[in-house]
Coordinates of C-alpha atoms in Angstrom, one line a residue:
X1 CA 18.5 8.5 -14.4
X2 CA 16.3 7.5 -11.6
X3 CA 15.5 9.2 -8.2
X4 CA 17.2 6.0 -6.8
X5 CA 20.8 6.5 -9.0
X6 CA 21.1 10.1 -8.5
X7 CA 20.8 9.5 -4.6
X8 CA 23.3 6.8 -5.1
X9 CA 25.5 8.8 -6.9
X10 CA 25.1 11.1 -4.8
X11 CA 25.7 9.3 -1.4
X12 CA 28.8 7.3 -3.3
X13 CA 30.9 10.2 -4.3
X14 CA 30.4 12.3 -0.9
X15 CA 31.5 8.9 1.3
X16 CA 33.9 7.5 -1.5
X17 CA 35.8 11.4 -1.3
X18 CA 38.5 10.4 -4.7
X19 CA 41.3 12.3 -4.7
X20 CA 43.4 12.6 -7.8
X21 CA 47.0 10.6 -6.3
X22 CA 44.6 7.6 -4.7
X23 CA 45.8 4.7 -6.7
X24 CA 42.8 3.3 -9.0
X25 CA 43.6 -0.4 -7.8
X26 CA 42.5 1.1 -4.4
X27 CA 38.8 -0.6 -2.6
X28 CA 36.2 2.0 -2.3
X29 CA 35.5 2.7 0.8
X30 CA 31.6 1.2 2.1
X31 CA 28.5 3.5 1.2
X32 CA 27.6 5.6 4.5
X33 CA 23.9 5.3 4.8
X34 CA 22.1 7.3 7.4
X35 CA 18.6 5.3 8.4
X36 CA 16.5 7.7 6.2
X37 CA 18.2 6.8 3.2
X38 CA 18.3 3.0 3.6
X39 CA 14.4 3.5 3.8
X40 CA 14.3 5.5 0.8
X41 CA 16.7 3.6 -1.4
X42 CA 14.9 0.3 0.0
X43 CA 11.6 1.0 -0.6
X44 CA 12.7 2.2 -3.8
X45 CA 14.3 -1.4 -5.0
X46 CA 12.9 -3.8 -2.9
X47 CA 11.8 -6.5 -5.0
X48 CA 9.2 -7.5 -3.4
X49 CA 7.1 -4.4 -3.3
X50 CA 8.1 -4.7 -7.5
X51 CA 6.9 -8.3 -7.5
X52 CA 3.2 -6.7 -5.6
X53 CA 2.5 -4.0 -8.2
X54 CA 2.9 -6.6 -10.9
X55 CA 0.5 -8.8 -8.8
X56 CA -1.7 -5.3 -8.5
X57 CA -1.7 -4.9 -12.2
X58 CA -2.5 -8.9 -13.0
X59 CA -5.6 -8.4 -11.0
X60 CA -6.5 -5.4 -12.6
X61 CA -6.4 -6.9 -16.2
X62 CA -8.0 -10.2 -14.4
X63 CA -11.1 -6.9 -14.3
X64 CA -11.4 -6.2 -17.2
X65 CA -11.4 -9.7 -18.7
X66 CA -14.1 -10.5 -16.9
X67 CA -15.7 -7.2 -17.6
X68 CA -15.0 -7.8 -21.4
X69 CA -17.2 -11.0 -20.9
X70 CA -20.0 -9.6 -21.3
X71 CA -19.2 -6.7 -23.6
X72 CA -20.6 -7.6 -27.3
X73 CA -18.4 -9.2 -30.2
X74 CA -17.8 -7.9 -33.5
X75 CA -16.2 -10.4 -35.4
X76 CA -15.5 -10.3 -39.6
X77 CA -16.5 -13.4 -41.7
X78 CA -15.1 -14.1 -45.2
X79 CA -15.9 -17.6 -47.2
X80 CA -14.4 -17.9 -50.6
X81 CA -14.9 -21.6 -52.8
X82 CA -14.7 -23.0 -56.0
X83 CA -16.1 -25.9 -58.1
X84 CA -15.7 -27.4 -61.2
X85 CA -18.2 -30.4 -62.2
X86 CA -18.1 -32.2 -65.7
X87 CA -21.3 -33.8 -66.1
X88 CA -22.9 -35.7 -68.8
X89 CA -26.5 -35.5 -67.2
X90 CA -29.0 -32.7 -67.2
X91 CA -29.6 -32.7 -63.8
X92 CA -26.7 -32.1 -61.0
X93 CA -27.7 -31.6 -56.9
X94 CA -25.8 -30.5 -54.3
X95 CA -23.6 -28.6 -56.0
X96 CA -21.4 -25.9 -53.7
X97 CA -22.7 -22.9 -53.0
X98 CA -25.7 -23.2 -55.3
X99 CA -27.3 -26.6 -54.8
X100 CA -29.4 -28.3 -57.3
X101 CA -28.7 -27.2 -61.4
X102 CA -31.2 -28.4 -63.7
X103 CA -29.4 -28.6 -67.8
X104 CA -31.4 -28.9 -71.1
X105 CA -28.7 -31.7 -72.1
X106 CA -29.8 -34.0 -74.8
X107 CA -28.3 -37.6 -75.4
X108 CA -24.7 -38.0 -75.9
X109 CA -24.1 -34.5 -74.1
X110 CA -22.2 -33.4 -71.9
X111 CA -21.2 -29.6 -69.9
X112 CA -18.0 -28.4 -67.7
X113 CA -19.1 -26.0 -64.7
X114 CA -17.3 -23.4 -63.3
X115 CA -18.7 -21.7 -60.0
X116 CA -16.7 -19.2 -58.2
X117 CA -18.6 -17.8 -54.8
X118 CA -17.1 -15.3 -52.2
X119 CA -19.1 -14.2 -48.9
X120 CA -17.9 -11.3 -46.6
X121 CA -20.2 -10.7 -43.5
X122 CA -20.2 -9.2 -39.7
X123 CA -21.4 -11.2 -37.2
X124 CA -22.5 -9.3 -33.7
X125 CA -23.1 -12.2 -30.5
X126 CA -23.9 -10.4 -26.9
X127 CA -25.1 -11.9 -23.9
X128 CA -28.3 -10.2 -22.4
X129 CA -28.8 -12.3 -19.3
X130 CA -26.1 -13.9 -17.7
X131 CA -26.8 -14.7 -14.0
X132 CA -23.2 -15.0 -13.2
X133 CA -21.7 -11.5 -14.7
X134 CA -22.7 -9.9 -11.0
X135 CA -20.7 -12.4 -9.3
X136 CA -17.7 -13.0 -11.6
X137 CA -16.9 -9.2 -11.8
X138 CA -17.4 -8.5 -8.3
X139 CA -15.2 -11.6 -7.4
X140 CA -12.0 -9.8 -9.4
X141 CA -12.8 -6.5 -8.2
X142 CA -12.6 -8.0 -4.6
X143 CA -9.3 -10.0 -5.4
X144 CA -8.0 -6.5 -6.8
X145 CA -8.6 -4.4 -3.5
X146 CA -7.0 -7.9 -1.5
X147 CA -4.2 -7.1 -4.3
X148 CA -3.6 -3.4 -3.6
X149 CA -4.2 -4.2 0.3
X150 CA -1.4 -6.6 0.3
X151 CA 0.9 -4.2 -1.7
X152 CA -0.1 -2.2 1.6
X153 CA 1.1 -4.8 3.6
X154 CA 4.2 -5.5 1.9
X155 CA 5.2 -1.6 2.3
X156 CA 5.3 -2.1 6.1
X157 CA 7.1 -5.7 6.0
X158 CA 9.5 -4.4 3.9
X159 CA 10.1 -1.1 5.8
X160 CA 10.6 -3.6 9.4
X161 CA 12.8 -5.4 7.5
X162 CA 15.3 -2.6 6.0
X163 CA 15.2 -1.7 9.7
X164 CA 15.6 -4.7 11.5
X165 CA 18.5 -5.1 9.0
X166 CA 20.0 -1.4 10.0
X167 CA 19.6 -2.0 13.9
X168 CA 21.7 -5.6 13.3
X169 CA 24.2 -3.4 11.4
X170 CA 24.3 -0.6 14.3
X171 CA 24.1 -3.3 17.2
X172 CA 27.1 -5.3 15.0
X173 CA 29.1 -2.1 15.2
X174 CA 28.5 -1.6 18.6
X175 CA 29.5 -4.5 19.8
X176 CA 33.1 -4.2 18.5
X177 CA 34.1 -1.4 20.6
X178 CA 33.1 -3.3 23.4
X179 CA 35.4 -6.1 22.6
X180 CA 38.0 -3.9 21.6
X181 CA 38.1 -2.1 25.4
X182 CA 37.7 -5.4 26.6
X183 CA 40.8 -6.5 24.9
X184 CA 42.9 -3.5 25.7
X185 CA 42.3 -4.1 29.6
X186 CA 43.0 -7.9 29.6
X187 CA 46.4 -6.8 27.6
X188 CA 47.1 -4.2 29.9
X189 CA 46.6 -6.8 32.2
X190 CA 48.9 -9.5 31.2
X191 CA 51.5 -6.8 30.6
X192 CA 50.8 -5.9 34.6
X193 CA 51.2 -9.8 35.9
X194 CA 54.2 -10.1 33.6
X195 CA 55.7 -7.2 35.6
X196 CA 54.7 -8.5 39.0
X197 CA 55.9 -11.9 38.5
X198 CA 59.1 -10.9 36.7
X199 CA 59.7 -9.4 40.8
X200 CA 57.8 -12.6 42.2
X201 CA 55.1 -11.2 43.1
X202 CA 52.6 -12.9 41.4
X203 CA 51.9 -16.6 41.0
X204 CA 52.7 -18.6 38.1
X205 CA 48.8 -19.3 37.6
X206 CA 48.1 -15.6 37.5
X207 CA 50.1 -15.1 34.3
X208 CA 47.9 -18.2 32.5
X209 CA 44.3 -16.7 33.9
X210 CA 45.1 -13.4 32.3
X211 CA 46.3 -15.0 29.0
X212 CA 43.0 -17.4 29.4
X213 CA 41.2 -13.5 29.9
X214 CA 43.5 -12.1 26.4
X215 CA 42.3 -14.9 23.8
X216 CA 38.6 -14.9 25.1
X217 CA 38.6 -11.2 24.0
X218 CA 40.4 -11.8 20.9
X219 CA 37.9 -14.2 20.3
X220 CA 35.2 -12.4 21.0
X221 CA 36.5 -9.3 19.1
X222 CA 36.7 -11.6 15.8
X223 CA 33.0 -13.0 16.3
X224 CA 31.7 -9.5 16.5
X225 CA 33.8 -8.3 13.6
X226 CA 32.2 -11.3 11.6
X227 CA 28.7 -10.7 12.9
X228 CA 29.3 -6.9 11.5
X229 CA 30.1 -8.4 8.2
X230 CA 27.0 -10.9 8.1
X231 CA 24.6 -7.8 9.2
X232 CA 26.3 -5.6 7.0
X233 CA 25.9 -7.9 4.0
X234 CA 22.4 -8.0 5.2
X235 CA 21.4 -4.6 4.5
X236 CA 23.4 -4.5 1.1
X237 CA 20.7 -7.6 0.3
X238 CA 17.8 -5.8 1.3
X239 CA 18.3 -2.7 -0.3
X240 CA 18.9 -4.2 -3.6
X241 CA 22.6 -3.4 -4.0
X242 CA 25.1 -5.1 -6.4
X243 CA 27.2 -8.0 -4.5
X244 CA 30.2 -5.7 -5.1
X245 CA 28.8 -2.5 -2.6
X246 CA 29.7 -2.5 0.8
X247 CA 27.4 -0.4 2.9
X248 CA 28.0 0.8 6.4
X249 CA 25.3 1.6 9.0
X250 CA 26.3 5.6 9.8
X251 CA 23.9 6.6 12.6
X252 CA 24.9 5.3 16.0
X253 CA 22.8 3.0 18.3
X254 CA 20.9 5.3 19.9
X255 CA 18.1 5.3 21.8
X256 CA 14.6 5.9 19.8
X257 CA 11.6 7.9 21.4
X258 CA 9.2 5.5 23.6
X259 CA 6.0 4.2 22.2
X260 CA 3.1 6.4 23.0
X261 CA 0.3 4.2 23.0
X262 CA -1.1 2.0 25.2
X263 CA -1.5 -1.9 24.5
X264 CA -5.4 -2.1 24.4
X265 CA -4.8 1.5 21.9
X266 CA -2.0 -0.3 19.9
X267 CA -4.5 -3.6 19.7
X268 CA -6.8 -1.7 18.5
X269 CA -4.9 0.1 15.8
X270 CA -3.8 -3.0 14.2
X271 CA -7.2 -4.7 14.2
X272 CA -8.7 -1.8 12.5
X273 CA -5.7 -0.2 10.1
X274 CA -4.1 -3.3 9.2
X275 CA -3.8 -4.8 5.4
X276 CA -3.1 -7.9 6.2
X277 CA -6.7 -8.3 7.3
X278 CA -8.2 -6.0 4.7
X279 CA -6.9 -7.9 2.4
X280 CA -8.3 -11.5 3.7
X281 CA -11.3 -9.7 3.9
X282 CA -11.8 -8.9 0.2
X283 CA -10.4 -12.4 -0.1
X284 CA -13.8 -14.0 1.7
X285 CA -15.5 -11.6 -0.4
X286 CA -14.4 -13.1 -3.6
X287 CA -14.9 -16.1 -2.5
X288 CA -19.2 -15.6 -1.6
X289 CA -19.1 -14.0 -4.8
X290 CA -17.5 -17.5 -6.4
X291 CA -20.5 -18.9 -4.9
X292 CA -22.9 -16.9 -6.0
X293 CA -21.0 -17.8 -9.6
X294 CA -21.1 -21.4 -8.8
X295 CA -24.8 -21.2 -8.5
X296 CA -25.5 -19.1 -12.0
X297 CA -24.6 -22.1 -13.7
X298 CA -27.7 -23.9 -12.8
X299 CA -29.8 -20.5 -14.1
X300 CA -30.6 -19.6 -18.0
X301 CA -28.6 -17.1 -20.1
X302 CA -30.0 -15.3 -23.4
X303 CA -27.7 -14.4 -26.1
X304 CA -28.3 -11.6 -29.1
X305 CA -26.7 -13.0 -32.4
X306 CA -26.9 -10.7 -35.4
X307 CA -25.3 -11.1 -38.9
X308 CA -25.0 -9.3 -42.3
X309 CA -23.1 -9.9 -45.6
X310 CA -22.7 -9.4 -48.9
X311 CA -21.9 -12.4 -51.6
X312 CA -21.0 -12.6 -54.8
X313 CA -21.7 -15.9 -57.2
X314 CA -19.9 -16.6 -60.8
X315 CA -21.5 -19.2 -62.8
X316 CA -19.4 -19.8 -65.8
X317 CA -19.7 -23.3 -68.3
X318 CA -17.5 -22.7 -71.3
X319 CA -18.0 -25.8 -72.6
X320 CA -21.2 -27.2 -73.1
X321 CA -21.2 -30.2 -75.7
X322 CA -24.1 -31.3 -77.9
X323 CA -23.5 -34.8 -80.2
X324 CA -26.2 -35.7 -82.5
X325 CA -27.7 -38.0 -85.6
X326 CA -29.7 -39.0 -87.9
X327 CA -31.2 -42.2 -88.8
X328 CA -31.1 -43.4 -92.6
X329 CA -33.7 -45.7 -94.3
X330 CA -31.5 -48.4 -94.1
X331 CA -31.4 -48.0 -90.4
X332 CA -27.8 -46.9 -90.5
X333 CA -27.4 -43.7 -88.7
X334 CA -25.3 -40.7 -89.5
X335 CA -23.5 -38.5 -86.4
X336 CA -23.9 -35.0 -87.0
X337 CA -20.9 -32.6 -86.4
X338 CA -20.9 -31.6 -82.6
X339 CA -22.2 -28.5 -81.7
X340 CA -20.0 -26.5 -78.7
X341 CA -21.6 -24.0 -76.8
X342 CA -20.7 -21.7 -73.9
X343 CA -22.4 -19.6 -71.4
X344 CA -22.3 -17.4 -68.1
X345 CA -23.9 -16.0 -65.5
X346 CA -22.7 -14.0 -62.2
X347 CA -24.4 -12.0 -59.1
X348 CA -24.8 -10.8 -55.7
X349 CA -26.6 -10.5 -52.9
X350 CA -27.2 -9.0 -49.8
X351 CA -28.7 -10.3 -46.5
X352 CA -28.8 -9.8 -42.7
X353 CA -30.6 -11.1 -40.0
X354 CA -30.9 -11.8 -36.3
X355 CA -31.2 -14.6 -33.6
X356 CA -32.0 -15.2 -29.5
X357 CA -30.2 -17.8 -28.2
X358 CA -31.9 -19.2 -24.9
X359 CA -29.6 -21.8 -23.0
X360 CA -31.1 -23.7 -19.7
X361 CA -28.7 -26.5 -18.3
X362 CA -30.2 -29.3 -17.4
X363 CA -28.3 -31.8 -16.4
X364 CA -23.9 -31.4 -15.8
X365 CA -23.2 -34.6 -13.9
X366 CA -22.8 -32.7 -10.6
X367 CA -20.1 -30.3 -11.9
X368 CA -22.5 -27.4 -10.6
X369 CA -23.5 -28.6 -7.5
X370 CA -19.9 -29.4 -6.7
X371 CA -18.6 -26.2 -7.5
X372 CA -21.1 -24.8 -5.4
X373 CA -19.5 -27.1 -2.3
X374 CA -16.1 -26.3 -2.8
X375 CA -16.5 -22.5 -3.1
X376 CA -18.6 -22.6 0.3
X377 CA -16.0 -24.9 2.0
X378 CA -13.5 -21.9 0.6
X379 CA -15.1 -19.3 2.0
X380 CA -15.8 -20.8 5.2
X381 CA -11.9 -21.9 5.5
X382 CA -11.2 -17.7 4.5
X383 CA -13.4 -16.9 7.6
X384 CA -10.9 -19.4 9.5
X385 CA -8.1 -17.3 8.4
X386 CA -9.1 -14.0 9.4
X387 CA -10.0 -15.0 12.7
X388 CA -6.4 -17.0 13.0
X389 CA -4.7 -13.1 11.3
X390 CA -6.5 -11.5 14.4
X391 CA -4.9 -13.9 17.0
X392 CA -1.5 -13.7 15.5
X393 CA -1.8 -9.6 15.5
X394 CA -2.8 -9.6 18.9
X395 CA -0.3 -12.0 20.1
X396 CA 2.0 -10.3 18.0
X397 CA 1.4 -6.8 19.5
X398 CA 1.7 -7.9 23.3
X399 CA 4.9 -9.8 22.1
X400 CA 6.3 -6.7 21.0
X401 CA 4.8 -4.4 23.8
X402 CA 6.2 -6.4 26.8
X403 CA 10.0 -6.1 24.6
X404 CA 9.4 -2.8 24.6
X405 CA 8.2 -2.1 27.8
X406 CA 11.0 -4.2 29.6
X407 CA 13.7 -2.9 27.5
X408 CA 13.7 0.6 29.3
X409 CA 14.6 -1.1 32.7
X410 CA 17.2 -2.8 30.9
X411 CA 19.1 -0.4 29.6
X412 CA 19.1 1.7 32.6
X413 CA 20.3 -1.6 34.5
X414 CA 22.8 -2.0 32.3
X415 CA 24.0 1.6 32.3
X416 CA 23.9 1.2 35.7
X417 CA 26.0 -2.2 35.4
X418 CA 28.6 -0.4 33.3
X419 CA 29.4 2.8 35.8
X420 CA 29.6 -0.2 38.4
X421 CA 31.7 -2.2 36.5
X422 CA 34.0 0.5 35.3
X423 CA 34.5 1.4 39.0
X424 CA 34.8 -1.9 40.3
X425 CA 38.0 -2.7 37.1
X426 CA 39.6 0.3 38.5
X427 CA 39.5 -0.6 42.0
X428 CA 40.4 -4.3 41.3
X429 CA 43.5 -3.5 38.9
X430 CA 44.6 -0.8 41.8
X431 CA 44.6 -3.8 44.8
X432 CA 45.6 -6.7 42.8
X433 CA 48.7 -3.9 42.0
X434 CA 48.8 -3.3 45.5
X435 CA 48.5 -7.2 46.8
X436 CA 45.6 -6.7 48.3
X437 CA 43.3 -9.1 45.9
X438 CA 43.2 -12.2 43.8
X439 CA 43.7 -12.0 40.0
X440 CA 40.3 -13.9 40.4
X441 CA 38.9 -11.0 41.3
X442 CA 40.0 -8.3 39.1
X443 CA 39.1 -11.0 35.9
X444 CA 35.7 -11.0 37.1
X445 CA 34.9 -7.5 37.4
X446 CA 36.5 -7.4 34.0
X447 CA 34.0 -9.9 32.5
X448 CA 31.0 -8.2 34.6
X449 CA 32.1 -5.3 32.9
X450 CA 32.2 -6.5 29.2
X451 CA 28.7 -8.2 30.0
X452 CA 27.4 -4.9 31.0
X453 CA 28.0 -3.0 27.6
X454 CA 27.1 -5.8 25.5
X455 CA 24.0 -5.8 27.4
X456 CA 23.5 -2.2 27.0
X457 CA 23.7 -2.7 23.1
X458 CA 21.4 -5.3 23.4
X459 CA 19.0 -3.6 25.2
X460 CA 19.1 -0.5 22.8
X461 CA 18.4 -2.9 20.1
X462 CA 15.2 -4.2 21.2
X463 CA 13.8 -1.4 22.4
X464 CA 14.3 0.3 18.9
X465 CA 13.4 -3.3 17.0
X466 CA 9.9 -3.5 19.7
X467 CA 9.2 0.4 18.4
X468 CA 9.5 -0.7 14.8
X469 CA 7.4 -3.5 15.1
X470 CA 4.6 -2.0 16.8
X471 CA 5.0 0.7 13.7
X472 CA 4.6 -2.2 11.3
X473 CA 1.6 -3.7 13.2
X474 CA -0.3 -0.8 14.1
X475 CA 0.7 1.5 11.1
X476 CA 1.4 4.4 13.4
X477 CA 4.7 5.6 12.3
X478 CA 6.5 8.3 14.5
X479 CA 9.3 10.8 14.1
X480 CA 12.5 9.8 13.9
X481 CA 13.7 12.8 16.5
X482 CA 15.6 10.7 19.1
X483 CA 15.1 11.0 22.8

């Protein structure tokens, strides 16, 4: 079992707690995930890190094919034939694997040949100058380390990701409580006009504004609850979970410790530490190498070929056919029986030898020359790209800097708002009681109120979303002790 399913296991049965008279037809209760473990169990599954290590590994074997290139090949030859020829004439040419055959065959003769002839030989080639083996192995060692810089990169996307995912979750559960204490004052609110009217104290419009004040919180009560459920599903997604495990976000939106660098430190820090660019980098290094390799086809290369074998001939004619006669007085003449004959002969041999093979291209149509275009239009456009990376990062950085730095005022406004607004309900609820004020007013205390804790969450949220982002820019991960 892996590190991943034991801490599963693990985490299931301490928040899933089974006792023995729970009914088996029962839902399990969601997975309780601090923040440390939704990091661990998502960097451990995310399929995207998965889908970089196998793009790691296909640029490491892309190495050592083209380090194989120009290793030297051992290959094993075998040729087996055979030939049968029924000939009437003494002389035969071109016959496989022997050639020419020369026969003492007299008039009216004939011979069947058999030849049997089996060759097993070893043949070495290697290259022993090949302008483009520099470039060609130095372009796939420089798409590995863009490989293995990415893989890098993708650690730090997918760690912002599993945590922008957690702080929706936490901000989702946050802003139900709100709601909730929304609700229950608007309710306790109605319930109050209700009373006052039933004495006729209050207007008939009163009773309709507080009502108007109930469904807008019931409304906004079921929004948040289905927010929770979209940002909840969220983080299932991104840590890899089965569709049927529900997960729930078990720290509390809290306020994480301030970032500790300064923007031009921050700027910095990304510039320098950042995979992203390391990885273009290599990138425009593969492609000058390509160029370099464009260009080696225009130079000679010099091969080594060397061969040995051993071969084995059978000559066989079992049937070799002699008619003659003789000529009487009368001029008649007389055949002679015909005389059969056989013979055989067989061998082998041994041989070796070696060749230098010089190839200088002449003439391609242009297929050189533009290969040589394209890869410098390629690595001119990766140049581009860098410098386009670096713009985004900075702007990127500030982005995130200025959230960060404005959401400390912001929560303390909002904190601020939400003593205010807590006072100002009281006060409101205690003179409408008392005659003294408008429903009007008490509903919008009651709404400045509600706006004031949602705010607060919100403000929590970017501040901890601005720190994580900076970490994913910069690199510069800190403690997660809170503040």
């Amino acid at each position: 079992m892996s590190r991943r399913s034991r801490l599963l296991s693990a985490l299931a049965a301490i928040s899933l707690g089974f006792t023995a008279d729970r009914s088996v037809h029962a839902s399990p209760p969601p997975l309780v995930l601090g923040r440390q473990q939704a990091l661990e169990l998502g960097l451990g599954a995310s399929l995207s890190l998965r889908s970089q290590v196998l793009t790691v590994e296909e640029n490491q074997a892309l190495v050592g094919l083209a380090r194989s290139r120009f290793l030297p090949r051992l290959e094993l030859v075998a040729l087996g034939t055979f030939a049968q020829v029924d000939s009437d004439i003494g002389f035969i040419s071109n016959l496989p694997t022997i050639g020419d055959l020369n026969l003492n065959l007299g008039a009216n003769s004939s011979a069947l040949i058999n030849n049997a002839f089996v060759n097993l030989g070893v043949i070495m080639t290697m290259p022993l100058l090949d302008f483009g083996r520099g470039p060609l192995q130095q372009a796939a060692q420089a798409d590995l380390q863009a490989a293995r810089a990415q893989e890098q990169e993708q650690q730090r996307r997918t760690r912002f990701e599993i945590l922008n995912r957690y702080f929706s979750a936490q901000l989702s559960a946050a802003q139900i409580p709100v709601w909730e204490s929304s609700l229950a004052v608007s309710q306790r609110l109605l319930r109050d006009v209700n009373a006052i009217r039933r004495v006729g104290l209050a207007p008939r419009i009163d009773t309709f504004q507080a009502e108007a004040l109930q469904q807008a919180d019931l409304q906004g009560l079921a929004e948040a609850q289905a927010q929770q459920e979209i940002a909840l599903s969220g983080l299932a997604r991104v840590l890899n979970f089965p569709a049927e495990t529900r997960v729930k976000a078990g720290d509390p939106l809290q306020k994480d410790p301030a970032w500790s660098y300064s923007l031009s430190d921050s700027i910095n820090q990304a510039l320098e530490q950042r995979p992203s660019l390391e990885s273009l980098i290599q990138l425009q290094l593969a492609q000058r190498a390509k160029i370099q390799l464009a260009r080696a086809g225009r130079l000679p290369s010099v091969g080594l070929l060397v061969g040995a074998g051993v071969s084995g001939n059978w000559l066989d004619i079992p049937n070799q056919n002699v008619n003659s006669s003789i000529s009487a007085s009368n001029g008649t003449n007389v055949a002679l029986p015909t005389i059969s004959t056989s013979g055989s002969a067989s061998g082998s041999f041994t041989d070796w030898g070696a060749a230098i093979t010089v190839s200088q291209p002449l003439y391609d149509g242009g297929f050189t020359r533009e290969s040589i275009a394209l890869a410098e239009r390629r690595a001119a456009q990766a140049e581009i790209t860098i410098q386009q990376a670096q713009q985004a990062i900075i702007q990127s950085v500030e982005t995130w800097f200025a959230t960060h730095r404005a959401a400390a005022p912001q929560i303390t406004a909002s904190r601020a708002a939400i003593v205010a607004g807590e006072r100002s309900v009281h006060d409101g609820l205690l003179r409408y009681r008392a005659g003294l004020s408008p429903l009007t007013e008490l509903l919008v205390a009651q709404r400045n109120l509600q706006i004031a804790r949602a705010a607060e969450a919100n403000a929590i949220y970017r501040w901890n979303l601005s720190r994580a982002a900076l970490e994913l820019e910069t690199g510069l991960v800190g403690q997660a002790q809170r503040d």
